[in-house]
Coordinates of C-alpha atoms and ligand atoms in Angstrom, one line a residue:
M1 CA -51.3 -65.6 45.0
I2 CA -53.0 -62.7 46.6
D3 CA -56.7 -63.3 47.1
L4 CA -59.3 -61.1 45.5
P5 CA -60.5 -58.4 48.0
P6 CA -63.6 -59.7 49.8
L7 CA -65.6 -56.5 49.2
F8 CA -64.8 -56.7 45.5
V9 CA -66.0 -60.3 45.5
S10 CA -69.3 -59.5 47.2
R11 CA -69.9 -56.5 44.9
M12 CA -69.2 -58.6 41.8
K13 CA -71.4 -61.5 43.0
R14 CA -74.2 -59.0 43.6
L15 CA -73.8 -57.5 40.1
L16 CA -73.2 -60.7 38.1
G17 CA -75.2 -63.3 40.1
E18 CA -73.6 -66.4 41.6
G19 CA -73.6 -68.4 38.3
E20 CA -71.8 -65.8 36.1
F21 CA -69.6 -64.8 39.0
A22 CA -68.2 -68.3 39.1
A23 CA -67.1 -68.0 35.4
F24 CA -65.7 -64.6 36.1
Q25 CA -63.7 -65.8 39.1
E26 CA -62.4 -68.8 37.1
A27 CA -61.2 -66.4 34.4
L28 CA -59.4 -64.3 37.0
R29 CA -57.6 -67.5 38.2
S30 CA -56.3 -68.3 34.7
R31 CA -53.2 -66.9 33.0
P32 CA -53.3 -63.4 31.7
Q33 CA -53.3 -62.9 27.9
I34 CA -50.1 -61.8 26.3
G35 CA -50.6 -59.7 23.2
L36 CA -48.7 -57.6 20.7
R37 CA -49.8 -55.0 18.2
V38 CA -47.9 -54.7 15.0
N39 CA -46.6 -51.3 13.9
A40 CA -48.3 -50.5 10.6
L41 CA -45.8 -47.6 10.1
K42 CA -43.1 -50.3 9.6
I43 CA -44.7 -53.5 8.5
S44 CA -48.1 -54.9 7.7
A45 CA -49.8 -57.3 10.1
Q46 CA -49.8 -60.0 7.4
D47 CA -46.1 -59.6 6.6
F48 CA -45.3 -59.6 10.3
A49 CA -47.4 -62.7 10.9
A50 CA -45.5 -64.4 8.0
R51 CA -42.1 -63.8 9.6
S52 CA -43.1 -63.9 13.3
P53 CA -40.7 -65.7 15.6
F54 CA -43.7 -66.4 18.0
A55 CA -46.9 -68.4 17.5
L56 CA -49.7 -65.8 17.1
E57 CA -53.5 -65.8 17.0
P58 CA -55.3 -62.8 15.5
V59 CA -57.2 -60.5 17.8
P60 CA -60.6 -60.2 16.1
W61 CA -61.2 -56.5 17.0
C62 CA -57.8 -55.1 16.0
P63 CA -56.4 -55.8 12.5
A64 CA -52.9 -55.3 13.8
G65 CA -53.4 -57.2 17.0
F66 CA -52.3 -60.7 18.0
R67 CA -52.2 -62.9 21.0
V68 CA -48.9 -64.6 21.7
V69 CA -49.8 -68.2 22.3
D70 CA -46.5 -70.1 22.7
G71 CA -45.3 -68.6 26.0
S72 CA -42.4 -66.8 24.3
R73 CA -41.2 -63.4 25.5
P74 CA -41.5 -61.0 22.6
G75 CA -40.1 -58.1 24.7
K76 CA -36.6 -59.5 24.5
H77 CA -36.5 -59.9 20.7
P78 CA -34.6 -57.4 18.5
Y79 CA -37.8 -56.8 16.5
H80 CA -39.2 -55.2 19.7
A81 CA -36.2 -52.9 19.9
A82 CA -36.8 -52.1 16.2
G83 CA -40.4 -51.0 17.0
L84 CA -42.1 -53.6 14.9
Y85 CA -44.7 -54.2 17.7
Y86 CA -45.9 -53.0 21.1
L87 CA -46.7 -55.4 23.8
Q88 CA -50.3 -54.9 24.7
E89 CA -53.0 -57.2 26.1
P90 CA -55.9 -57.5 23.6
S91 CA -58.6 -55.6 25.4
A92 CA -56.3 -52.5 25.6
M93 CA -56.3 -52.5 21.7
T94 CA -60.0 -51.4 21.6
P95 CA -59.9 -47.7 22.6
A96 CA -57.8 -46.5 19.7
E97 CA -59.7 -48.8 17.2
V98 CA -63.0 -47.3 18.4
L99 CA -61.8 -43.7 18.5
A100 CA -60.4 -44.4 14.9
P101 CA -58.4 -41.2 14.2
R102 CA -57.8 -40.4 10.6
P103 CA -54.6 -39.2 8.9
G104 CA -54.5 -35.4 9.0
E105 CA -56.6 -34.9 12.1
R106 CA -55.7 -33.3 15.5
V107 CA -55.7 -35.9 18.2
L108 CA -55.0 -35.7 21.9
D109 CA -54.1 -38.5 24.2
L110 CA -54.7 -36.8 27.6
A111 CA -53.4 -39.5 30.0
A112 CA -51.0 -41.2 27.7
A113 CA -48.1 -42.7 29.6
P114 CA -46.5 -45.2 29.0
G115 CA -47.8 -44.6 25.5
G116 CA -49.4 -47.9 24.5
K117 CA -52.5 -46.3 23.1
T118 CA -50.5 -43.4 21.7
T119 CA -48.5 -45.8 19.5
H120 CA -51.8 -47.3 18.3
L121 CA -53.2 -43.9 17.4
A122 CA -50.0 -43.0 15.7
S123 CA -50.1 -46.0 13.4
L124 CA -53.7 -45.3 12.5
M125 CA -52.7 -41.7 11.6
R126 CA -49.9 -42.8 9.3
N127 CA -47.7 -39.8 10.2
E128 CA -50.2 -37.3 9.0
G129 CA -51.7 -34.7 11.2
L130 CA -51.0 -33.9 14.9
L131 CA -50.9 -36.3 17.8
I132 CA -50.3 -34.8 21.2
A133 CA -49.4 -37.3 24.0
N134 CA -49.7 -35.8 27.5
D135 CA -49.3 -37.2 31.0
V136 CA -48.8 -35.6 34.4
Q137 CA -46.2 -37.9 35.7
P138 CA -42.7 -37.0 34.5
K139 CA -41.2 -40.5 35.2
R140 CA -43.9 -42.2 33.2
V141 CA -43.5 -39.6 30.4
H142 CA -39.8 -40.5 30.3
E143 CA -40.8 -44.2 29.8
M144 CA -43.3 -43.1 27.2
T145 CA -40.7 -41.1 25.1
N146 CA -38.6 -44.3 25.0
N147 CA -41.6 -46.2 23.7
L148 CA -42.5 -43.5 21.2
D149 CA -38.9 -43.3 19.9
R150 CA -39.0 -47.0 19.2
W151 CA -42.3 -46.6 17.5
G152 CA -40.9 -44.2 15.0
A153 CA -43.8 -41.9 14.3
R154 CA -43.0 -38.4 13.0
N155 CA -46.1 -36.5 14.1
I156 CA -46.2 -36.7 17.9
S157 CA -45.6 -33.9 20.4
V158 CA -45.2 -34.9 24.1
L159 CA -46.4 -32.7 26.9
V160 CA -46.2 -33.0 30.7
E161 CA -49.1 -30.9 31.8
Q162 CA -52.1 -30.7 34.1
P163 CA -55.1 -31.3 31.8
R164 CA -56.7 -28.1 33.1
R165 CA -53.8 -26.1 31.8
L166 CA -54.1 -27.7 28.4
A167 CA -57.8 -26.8 28.3
E168 CA -57.2 -23.2 29.3
R169 CA -54.5 -22.8 26.8
L170 CA -55.8 -24.9 23.8
G171 CA -59.6 -25.0 24.2
A172 CA -61.8 -26.9 21.8
F173 CA -59.0 -27.7 19.4
F174 CA -59.0 -31.4 18.8
D175 CA -61.0 -33.7 16.5
R176 CA -60.5 -36.6 18.8
V177 CA -59.5 -36.9 22.4
L178 CA -58.6 -40.1 24.3
L179 CA -59.0 -40.2 28.0
D180 CA -57.7 -43.5 29.2
A181 CA -58.3 -42.6 32.7
P182 CA -56.4 -43.5 35.9
C183 CA -58.6 -46.1 37.6
S184 CA -58.7 -48.7 40.4
G185 CA -57.4 -51.3 37.9
E186 CA -59.8 -54.1 38.7
G187 CA -59.6 -55.3 35.1
M188 CA -55.9 -55.9 35.7
F189 CA -56.3 -58.1 38.8
R190 CA -55.3 -61.2 36.8
K191 CA -52.2 -59.5 35.4
D192 CA -51.1 -57.2 38.1
Y193 CA -51.3 -58.4 41.8
S194 CA -50.4 -55.0 43.1
A195 CA -53.8 -53.7 41.9
R196 CA -55.4 -56.3 44.3
K197 CA -53.3 -55.0 47.2
T198 CA -54.1 -51.3 46.7
W199 CA -57.8 -51.9 46.1
T200 CA -60.3 -50.5 48.6
P201 CA -63.8 -49.1 48.2
N202 CA -62.3 -45.7 49.1
H203 CA -59.8 -46.0 46.3
V204 CA -62.6 -46.7 43.9
A205 CA -64.5 -43.6 45.2
R206 CA -61.3 -41.5 44.9
C207 CA -60.7 -42.7 41.3
A208 CA -64.3 -41.8 40.4
R209 CA -63.8 -38.3 41.7
I210 CA -60.6 -37.9 39.8
Q211 CA -62.2 -39.2 36.6
A212 CA -65.2 -36.8 37.0
G213 CA -62.7 -33.9 37.0
L214 CA -60.6 -35.3 34.1
I215 CA -63.5 -36.1 31.8
H216 CA -64.9 -32.6 32.3
T217 CA -61.6 -31.1 31.3
A218 CA -61.1 -33.5 28.4
A219 CA -64.5 -32.4 27.1
R220 CA -63.3 -28.7 26.9
L221 CA -60.6 -29.9 24.5
V222 CA -63.0 -31.5 21.9
R223 CA -64.1 -29.4 19.0
P224 CA -67.8 -29.3 18.2
G225 CA -68.6 -32.4 16.1
G226 CA -65.5 -34.1 17.6
Y227 CA -65.2 -37.3 19.6
L228 CA -64.1 -38.1 23.1
L229 CA -63.3 -41.7 24.1
Y230 CA -63.3 -42.5 27.8
S231 CA -61.8 -45.8 28.8
T232 CA -60.9 -47.6 32.1
C233 CA -59.5 -51.0 33.0
T234 CA -61.9 -51.5 35.9
F235 CA -65.2 -53.1 36.5
A236 CA -66.4 -50.6 39.2
P237 CA -69.7 -49.1 38.0
E238 CA -68.9 -45.8 39.8
E239 CA -65.9 -45.3 37.6
D240 CA -67.5 -46.5 34.4
E241 CA -71.3 -46.0 33.9
G242 CA -71.3 -43.7 36.9
T243 CA -68.7 -41.3 35.5
I244 CA -70.4 -41.2 32.1
G245 CA -73.8 -40.8 33.5
Q246 CA -72.8 -37.8 35.7
F247 CA -70.9 -36.3 32.8
L248 CA -73.9 -36.4 30.5
E249 CA -76.0 -34.7 33.1
K250 CA -73.6 -31.8 33.2
H251 CA -72.7 -31.8 29.5
P252 CA -75.9 -31.9 27.4
E253 CA -73.7 -30.9 24.4
F254 CA -72.3 -34.5 24.4
G255 CA -74.1 -37.7 23.5
V256 CA -73.1 -41.4 23.7
V257 CA -72.3 -42.9 20.3
P258 CA -73.8 -46.4 20.6
L259 CA -71.2 -49.1 20.0
E260 CA -71.9 -52.5 18.6
A261 CA -71.5 -55.4 21.0
K262 CA -69.6 -57.9 18.9
H263 CA -66.7 -60.2 19.4
G264 CA -68.1 -61.1 22.8
F265 CA -68.1 -57.5 24.1
E266 CA -71.2 -56.5 26.1
H267 CA -73.1 -53.4 26.5
A268 CA -72.6 -51.2 29.6
R269 CA -75.0 -51.5 32.5
P270 CA -76.5 -48.0 33.3
E271 CA -78.7 -49.6 36.0
W272 CA -75.6 -50.5 38.0
A273 CA -74.9 -46.8 38.6
D274 CA -78.2 -45.1 38.2
A275 CA -77.1 -43.6 34.9
P276 CA -79.3 -42.6 31.9
P277 CA -80.2 -45.5 29.5
A278 CA -78.1 -44.0 26.7
V279 CA -75.0 -45.1 28.7
A280 CA -75.9 -48.7 27.5
G281 CA -74.2 -47.7 24.2
A282 CA -70.8 -48.0 25.9
L283 CA -69.0 -51.4 26.1
R284 CA -67.8 -53.7 28.9
L285 CA -65.1 -56.2 28.1
W286 CA -65.1 -59.2 30.4
P287 CA -62.3 -61.6 30.9
H288 CA -64.7 -64.6 31.0
K289 CA -66.3 -63.5 27.7
I290 CA -63.2 -62.7 25.5
P291 CA -59.5 -63.5 25.4
G292 CA -58.5 -60.2 27.1
E293 CA -58.5 -58.3 30.4
G294 CA -61.3 -56.2 31.8
H295 CA -62.1 -52.9 30.1
F296 CA -64.8 -50.2 29.8
I297 CA -65.1 -48.0 26.7
A298 CA -67.5 -45.1 26.0
L299 CA -67.4 -43.0 22.8
L300 CA -69.0 -39.6 23.1
R301 CA -69.6 -37.0 20.5
R302 CA -69.8 -33.2 21.0
R303 CA -72.8 -31.9 19.1
D304 CA -73.1 -28.2 19.8
D305 CA -72.2 -25.7 17.2
T306 CA -69.8 -23.4 19.0
L307 CA -66.8 -22.6 17.0
P308 CA -63.7 -24.8 17.3
A309 CA -60.6 -23.1 18.7
T310 CA -58.3 -21.7 16.1
L311 CA -54.8 -21.2 17.5
P312 CA -51.7 -19.6 16.1
A313 CA -49.4 -22.2 14.7
L314 CA -46.0 -22.7 16.3
R315 CA -43.6 -21.1 13.9
P316 CA -40.8 -23.3 12.6
A317 CA -37.3 -22.0 13.5
P318 CA -34.9 -23.6 11.0
P319 CA -31.3 -23.9 12.1
K320 CA -29.2 -20.9 11.1
G321 CA -25.5 -20.1 10.8
E322 CA -23.2 -22.8 12.3
M323 CA -26.1 -25.1 13.2
R324 CA -27.3 -25.0 9.7
A325 CA -23.8 -25.9 8.4
L326 CA -23.5 -28.8 10.8
Y327 CA -26.9 -30.2 10.0
D328 CA -26.3 -29.8 6.2
R329 CA -23.0 -31.6 6.6
F330 CA -24.7 -34.4 8.5
V331 CA -27.4 -34.8 5.9
E332 CA -24.9 -34.8 3.1
E333 CA -22.6 -37.4 4.6
T334 CA -25.1 -39.7 6.3
M335 CA -28.5 -39.5 4.5
R336 CA -29.6 -40.3 0.9
R337 CA -32.5 -37.9 1.3
E338 CA -33.6 -35.2 3.7
P339 CA -35.4 -36.8 6.6
A340 CA -37.9 -34.0 7.1
L341 CA -39.2 -31.0 5.1
R342 CA -36.9 -28.0 5.7
S343 CA -40.0 -25.8 6.2
R344 CA -41.0 -27.9 9.3
L345 CA -37.6 -27.7 11.1
A346 CA -37.3 -26.0 14.4
V347 CA -34.5 -25.6 16.9
F348 CA -35.3 -25.5 20.6
G349 CA -32.2 -25.1 22.8
N350 CA -29.6 -27.4 21.2
R351 CA -32.2 -29.9 19.8
L352 CA -33.5 -30.0 16.3
Y353 CA -37.1 -31.1 15.7
A354 CA -39.4 -31.6 12.7
L355 CA -42.8 -30.1 13.8
P356 CA -46.0 -32.0 13.2
E357 CA -48.6 -30.3 10.8
G358 CA -50.8 -27.9 12.6
L359 CA -48.9 -27.9 15.9
P360 CA -50.2 -24.8 17.9
D361 CA -48.0 -22.4 19.8
L362 CA -47.3 -24.2 23.1
K363 CA -46.0 -21.2 25.0
G364 CA -46.5 -21.5 28.7
L365 CA -46.9 -25.3 28.5
R366 CA -44.3 -27.9 29.6
V367 CA -43.1 -29.6 26.5
E368 CA -41.1 -32.7 26.5
R369 CA -40.9 -33.2 22.8
F370 CA -42.0 -30.6 20.2
G371 CA -42.3 -33.2 17.5
W372 CA -40.0 -35.6 15.8
W373 CA -36.6 -35.2 17.5
L374 CA -33.9 -35.4 14.8
G375 CA -30.8 -34.7 16.8
T376 CA -28.7 -32.5 19.0
F377 CA -26.2 -29.8 18.2
K378 CA -23.0 -30.4 20.2
T379 CA -19.7 -28.5 19.9
G380 CA -18.7 -28.7 16.3
R381 CA -21.1 -31.5 15.3
F382 CA -24.7 -32.6 14.9
E383 CA -25.5 -35.9 16.7
P384 CA -28.5 -37.8 15.3
A385 CA -31.2 -38.9 17.8
H386 CA -32.3 -42.5 18.2
S387 CA -35.8 -41.3 17.1
L388 CA -34.3 -40.2 13.8
A389 CA -33.0 -43.7 13.1
L390 CA -36.2 -45.4 14.1
A391 CA -38.4 -43.3 11.8
I392 CA -36.5 -43.5 8.6
E393 CA -36.3 -46.2 6.0
A394 CA -33.1 -48.3 6.0
E395 CA -32.4 -47.1 2.4
D396 CA -32.4 -43.5 3.6
A397 CA -29.0 -44.0 5.2
V398 CA -25.7 -44.0 3.2
E399 CA -23.9 -46.4 5.5
R400 CA -25.7 -49.4 6.8
V401 CA -24.9 -52.6 8.7
N402 CA -27.5 -55.3 8.9
F403 CA -27.8 -58.2 11.4
A404 CA -30.2 -61.1 11.1
A405 CA -32.5 -61.2 14.1
D406 CA -30.9 -64.4 15.4
D407 CA -27.3 -63.1 14.9
P408 CA -25.8 -62.6 18.4
D409 CA -24.3 -59.4 17.1
A410 CA -27.7 -57.8 17.0
R411 CA -27.9 -58.2 20.8
R412 CA -24.3 -57.2 21.3
Y413 CA -25.1 -54.0 19.4
L414 CA -28.2 -53.4 21.7
H415 CA -25.9 -53.9 24.7
R416 CA -23.5 -51.3 23.3
E417 CA -20.6 -53.7 22.8
P418 CA -18.1 -52.6 20.1
L419 CA -18.1 -54.7 16.9
P420 CA -15.6 -55.1 14.1
S421 CA -16.9 -53.5 10.9
P422 CA -14.8 -52.6 7.8
G423 CA -15.7 -49.4 6.0
P424 CA -15.3 -45.7 6.1
D425 CA -15.5 -43.8 9.4
G426 CA -18.7 -42.0 10.3
W427 CA -22.4 -42.6 11.2
V428 CA -23.8 -46.0 10.3
L429 CA -27.5 -47.0 10.5
V430 CA -27.7 -50.5 12.2
T431 CA -30.6 -52.6 11.0
V432 CA -32.1 -56.0 12.0
D433 CA -33.5 -57.9 9.0
G434 CA -33.6 -54.5 7.2
F435 CA -35.5 -52.6 10.0
P436 CA -33.6 -49.7 11.6
L437 CA -32.4 -50.5 15.1
G438 CA -30.3 -47.4 15.9
W439 CA -27.1 -45.5 15.1
A440 CA -23.5 -46.5 15.5
K441 CA -20.3 -44.6 14.8
R442 CA -17.7 -46.4 12.8
V443 CA -14.1 -45.5 13.9
Q444 CA -11.2 -47.3 12.2
G445 CA -13.0 -50.5 11.5
T446 CA -14.9 -50.7 14.9
L447 CA -18.6 -50.1 15.2
K448 CA -19.3 -48.1 18.4
S449 CA -23.0 -48.6 19.3
R450 CA -25.0 -45.5 20.0
A451 CA -28.1 -47.6 21.1
P452 CA -29.6 -45.8 24.1
R453 CA -28.8 -47.6 27.4
W454 CA -32.5 -48.3 28.1
L455 CA -32.7 -50.4 25.0
G456 CA -30.3 -53.0 26.3
R457 CA -32.3 -53.2 29.5
V458 CA -35.6 -54.0 27.8
Ligands
SAM501 N1 -53.0 -44.7 28.0 C1 -51.8 -45.3 28.7 C2 -51.4 -46.5 27.8 O1 -52.1 -47.0 27.0 O2 -50.2 -46.8 27.9 C3 -52.2 -45.8 30.1 C4 -52.7 -44.6 30.9 S1 -53.0 -45.1 32.6 C5 -54.4 -46.0 32.5 C6 -53.5 -43.6 33.3 C7 -52.5 -42.4 33.2 O3 -53.2 -41.3 33.8 C8 -51.3 -42.6 34.1 O4 -50.1 -42.6 33.2 C9 -51.2 -41.5 35.0 O5 -50.0 -40.9 35.2 C10 -52.2 -40.5 34.3 N2 -52.8 -39.5 35.2 C11 -53.2 -39.6 36.5 N3 -53.7 -38.5 36.9 C12 -53.8 -37.7 35.9 C13 -54.2 -36.3 35.7 N4 -54.7 -35.6 36.6 N5 -54.0 -35.8 34.4 C14 -53.4 -36.5 33.4 N6 -53.0 -37.8 33.6 C15 -53.2 -38.3 34.8

């Protein structure tokens, strides 16, 4: 085990006092919490709990959240591949609950990869409205698109942009913005030893500087009357109360929305960072007070009355000519109903998307996904995307093959092994206990898995 950094220890002793520090240190020596959050787009928390292969305890602050208490590894289960849940420790379930997006709103997750909180926001939005997930790191965005594909939401666009460029291009457009900021990660010391290794006081100071820039930019993207949620997974006052205090000084148009300290959460400590008293309305989550890792959450509301940005919508570009014929043939042969409204279809390159409601023109921005990716036009055919399979109902597909979760063929399918399967040639939706898992192509009685390669590795 790597020891806690001595300067971290002395700072936390000074802040907490010897007595509370002992409890805090004890908590950091215990095992990290394993949690999962159920995907309400696919199954209710109650129904999942009733069929769960793992022993679960509810997370009091998140109706879809559970702790896994029997030491099992839910990441390896086919239900994970079917997007029935996301693995997330309990404290990380608070930001989206507190930001509380509503169906139909415009929501931005500014530092979103690998997409944990985006999946939570998506479930709360119930496929209605616009959710933009952005991150600057292409590799992490790649991992995020895999996670979002599995989640099966239909209203997410994914960007890989510098926040500053988003603010310049989109302005005060969003009802709610989440800034889950890059931070020194002290709250993950129990879970992730690499955070202990990279920690230095200079790293904390560097993170605080980055956060000051990011929150300033995030604020420009919030419409008047809209909300900005700032979260970190660190205990460092400079990055928590300090960042919010300095932000409020420069942005009188924002105020802290006081949050209730229930479930063992505690109010923030403005006095630790010379911040204004209103910062006490934010929350600190301590691993010695709740069954979760360390977190900080501040909800801010923009209260000036400048006008929100109105932006031209991205115009749908439905498939034409041969593309249209190929897509029509696919829908007719494979689907019992149209997956998406024709009026929302848009072709970019050789990919077909269904655009989220209210998606603005994204010209000049680096787009990874315009919306729900339905499939790709290849020579003489339309090939359905994994994200299409994972966001439809099993009954929507004409040909289906179902495996029980404990049937070894479910895993064979995920590892792309061919399986015998009588029936007509063509696209088949593979399901696990009735939940879509991916596509396969049946050719002369053999099911050829089209599960993405990354799925077999998870
Ligand atoms: N919200 C994510 C989740 O729940 O899965 C975790 C986000 S992680 C705490 C912070 C993210 O900020 C990282 O993915 C990192 O790539 C991103 N990041 C770092 N610098 C950034 C910047 N200048 N602009 C946008 N994102 C940035």
